XYZ file of C-alpha atoms in Angstrom:
203
model
C 80.476 -84.275 -111.468
C 81.696 -85.040 -107.876
C 85.076 -86.370 -110.038
C 86.384 -82.454 -109.533
C 87.204 -81.576 -106.186
C 86.190 -77.659 -104.724
C 87.848 -74.873 -104.224
C 86.712 -71.891 -101.652
C 88.295 -68.847 -101.662
C 88.120 -67.433 -99.212
C 90.786 -64.044 -98.831
C 88.530 -61.865 -98.918
C 88.794 -59.258 -95.632
C 86.072 -57.839 -95.288
C 87.347 -54.150 -94.911
C 83.321 -52.950 -95.209
C 81.976 -55.414 -92.938
C 84.729 -53.904 -90.204
C 87.964 -55.783 -88.921
C 86.327 -59.575 -89.095
C 87.629 -62.230 -91.401
C 84.193 -62.653 -93.803
C 83.956 -66.398 -93.601
C 83.799 -66.232 -90.093
C 81.092 -63.489 -90.111
C 77.628 -65.199 -89.393
C 74.198 -65.539 -91.380
C 71.111 -66.941 -89.708
C 73.558 -68.025 -87.006
C 76.181 -70.376 -89.144
C 79.114 -68.522 -90.314
C 79.177 -68.311 -94.154
C 82.126 -70.495 -94.519
C 80.111 -73.295 -92.936
C 77.270 -72.174 -95.471
C 79.150 -72.601 -98.372
C 80.694 -75.879 -97.177
C 77.523 -77.296 -96.607
C 76.387 -76.482 -100.182
C 79.512 -77.635 -101.967
C 80.384 -80.705 -100.180
C 77.569 -83.347 -102.070
C 78.882 -81.577 -105.141
C 82.428 -82.514 -105.047
C 85.229 -85.113 -105.009
C 86.931 -83.066 -102.059
C 87.450 -79.246 -100.886
C 90.363 -77.338 -100.092
C 89.830 -73.546 -99.012
C 91.709 -70.692 -100.405
C 93.070 -68.377 -97.568
C 95.830 -66.532 -96.245
C 96.451 -65.371 -93.012
C 96.538 -67.867 -89.914
C 95.264 -71.291 -90.839
C 94.168 -72.214 -87.341
C 90.998 -70.171 -87.968
C 89.675 -73.027 -90.168
C 91.333 -76.017 -89.165
C 87.216 -77.326 -87.771
C 85.843 -77.546 -90.954
C 88.481 -80.168 -91.950
C 90.290 -79.115 -95.074
C 93.448 -78.624 -96.286
C 93.967 -74.563 -96.427
C 96.134 -73.501 -99.645
C 97.362 -69.673 -98.955
C 96.476 -67.802 -102.133
C 100.633 -67.029 -102.286
C 103.144 -63.995 -102.539
C 100.936 -60.313 -101.271
C 101.607 -59.342 -104.598
C 99.657 -61.474 -106.066
C 97.349 -61.433 -103.452
C 93.418 -61.517 -105.332
C 90.762 -64.147 -106.200
C 92.968 -65.269 -109.283
C 95.955 -65.767 -106.830
C 93.165 -68.084 -104.768
C 92.791 -69.398 -107.786
C 96.336 -70.268 -109.368
C 96.656 -71.963 -105.476
C 93.858 -74.248 -105.919
C 95.133 -75.167 -109.338
C 98.307 -75.995 -107.780
C 97.214 -77.705 -105.220
C 94.749 -80.098 -107.667
C 97.921 -80.909 -109.946
C 100.127 -82.539 -106.821
C 96.928 -84.651 -106.190
C 96.336 -85.573 -110.250
C 93.276 -83.748 -110.988
C 92.664 -82.105 -114.039
C 90.081 -79.482 -112.990
C 88.502 -77.727 -110.321
C 85.500 -75.881 -109.112
C 85.459 -72.591 -107.789
C 83.363 -70.842 -105.201
C 83.434 -67.458 -103.196
C 83.127 -66.936 -98.967
C 80.511 -64.459 -99.209
C 78.066 -66.202 -101.929
C 76.062 -68.123 -99.707
C 73.651 -69.419 -101.894
C 75.004 -70.342 -105.078
C 73.546 -73.157 -107.311
C 73.099 -76.622 -105.590
C 73.295 -77.579 -109.096
C 76.462 -75.966 -110.189
C 79.584 -78.924 -110.856
C 76.171 -81.003 -112.516
C 75.696 -77.671 -114.632
C 79.076 -76.715 -115.005
C 80.515 -80.253 -116.063
C 77.246 -80.549 -119.027
C 78.930 -77.548 -120.982
C 82.326 -77.237 -120.196
C 84.468 -80.213 -120.497
C 87.488 -80.755 -118.102
C 89.844 -79.525 -121.036
C 87.642 -76.508 -121.725
C 86.670 -73.586 -118.813
C 83.256 -72.595 -118.002
C 81.848 -69.777 -115.788
C 78.537 -69.495 -114.326
C 76.526 -65.988 -115.833
C 72.975 -65.136 -114.900
C 70.486 -63.144 -117.048
C 68.768 -60.385 -115.858
C 66.454 -57.671 -118.231
C 68.123 -59.054 -120.963
C 71.880 -58.013 -119.825
C 74.511 -60.962 -119.751
C 76.108 -60.779 -115.862
C 79.321 -63.201 -114.787
C 80.334 -64.450 -111.797
C 83.492 -65.573 -112.259
C 84.590 -66.551 -108.744
C 82.277 -69.335 -110.101
C 83.154 -71.412 -112.246
C 84.814 -74.902 -113.911
C 89.253 -74.031 -114.551
C 91.149 -76.638 -115.769
C 94.139 -77.884 -114.786
C 95.779 -76.821 -117.627
C 95.205 -72.644 -116.907
C 97.739 -72.349 -114.152
C 100.549 -71.332 -116.348
C 98.745 -68.627 -118.120
C 97.164 -67.559 -114.930
C 100.603 -67.222 -112.878
C 101.946 -65.178 -116.268
C 99.423 -62.748 -115.879
C 99.478 -62.381 -111.842
C 103.314 -61.777 -112.535
C 102.717 -58.895 -114.912
C 99.366 -57.458 -112.532
C 96.436 -58.686 -113.964
C 94.380 -59.241 -111.502
C 90.995 -58.620 -113.095
C 88.874 -61.602 -113.400
C 86.347 -61.307 -115.680
C 89.369 -59.679 -117.659
C 91.305 -63.093 -117.955
C 88.288 -65.646 -118.383
C 86.785 -63.613 -121.202
C 90.872 -63.940 -122.669
C 90.790 -67.772 -122.272
C 87.428 -68.351 -123.566
C 86.002 -69.160 -120.726
C 82.451 -70.692 -121.668
C 79.293 -68.915 -119.874
C 76.858 -71.842 -118.316
C 73.459 -69.660 -117.766
C 71.946 -70.458 -113.693
C 68.805 -70.274 -113.089
C 66.012 -70.292 -110.112
C 63.152 -69.095 -108.448
C 64.861 -66.231 -106.284
C 67.491 -65.328 -109.312
C 68.876 -61.980 -106.964
C 69.642 -64.765 -104.391
C 71.280 -66.900 -106.510
C 75.076 -64.879 -106.709
C 74.182 -62.581 -103.942
C 77.535 -61.660 -102.289
C 78.355 -60.249 -98.707
C 80.014 -57.217 -98.805
C 78.904 -54.401 -96.128
C 76.105 -54.862 -93.080
C 73.462 -54.359 -95.506
C 73.897 -57.109 -97.371
C 74.188 -58.838 -94.280
C 70.768 -58.027 -93.284
C 69.257 -58.491 -96.736
C 70.766 -62.105 -96.871
C 68.827 -63.013 -93.984
C 65.920 -61.825 -95.341
C 66.280 -64.356 -98.672
C 66.888 -67.447 -95.960
C 63.090 -67.773 -95.426
C 62.961 -67.940 -99.932
C 66.117 -69.982 -100.711
């Protein structure tokens, strides 16, 4: 499992949290990106942070900062593409992506993704709630071989992650946990942040 690099998608501006960098918002006295790093680093060979803006704000974490690319290509898929391009220069065959605003993702994320999807395949995390499958496309195992198709999609302004992942035949990887509502709980608003504070004691 540790043969895969992890790419943290930290491009979210957090507009519903004010004018703050979402990755640097504190949860339980610790910044979100620090929580994500602590959870992902033991699962991966190395990490990189995909983000725009001043890279100095993440310098203290000691990982490469990868810009998302041109303004017209910004968004989670652009962050994935930047991660794939970076991984290709390092000789990796695939990357695992996570979102910086989702601090409770599974500690066996990489293990489960790699069990179901091989490096040349494409695996995306899903949960099943009340008989319905919910996709979490920012959490996935992405083969480097996808980068050319992804570049074309972005050039055509196709930015929807679920649409792209489904069109490329992503393998759904089901995750379960003792607190299922927390697994991929993402923080977008002040209310979400307050709810996440309550979840801390349960995860």
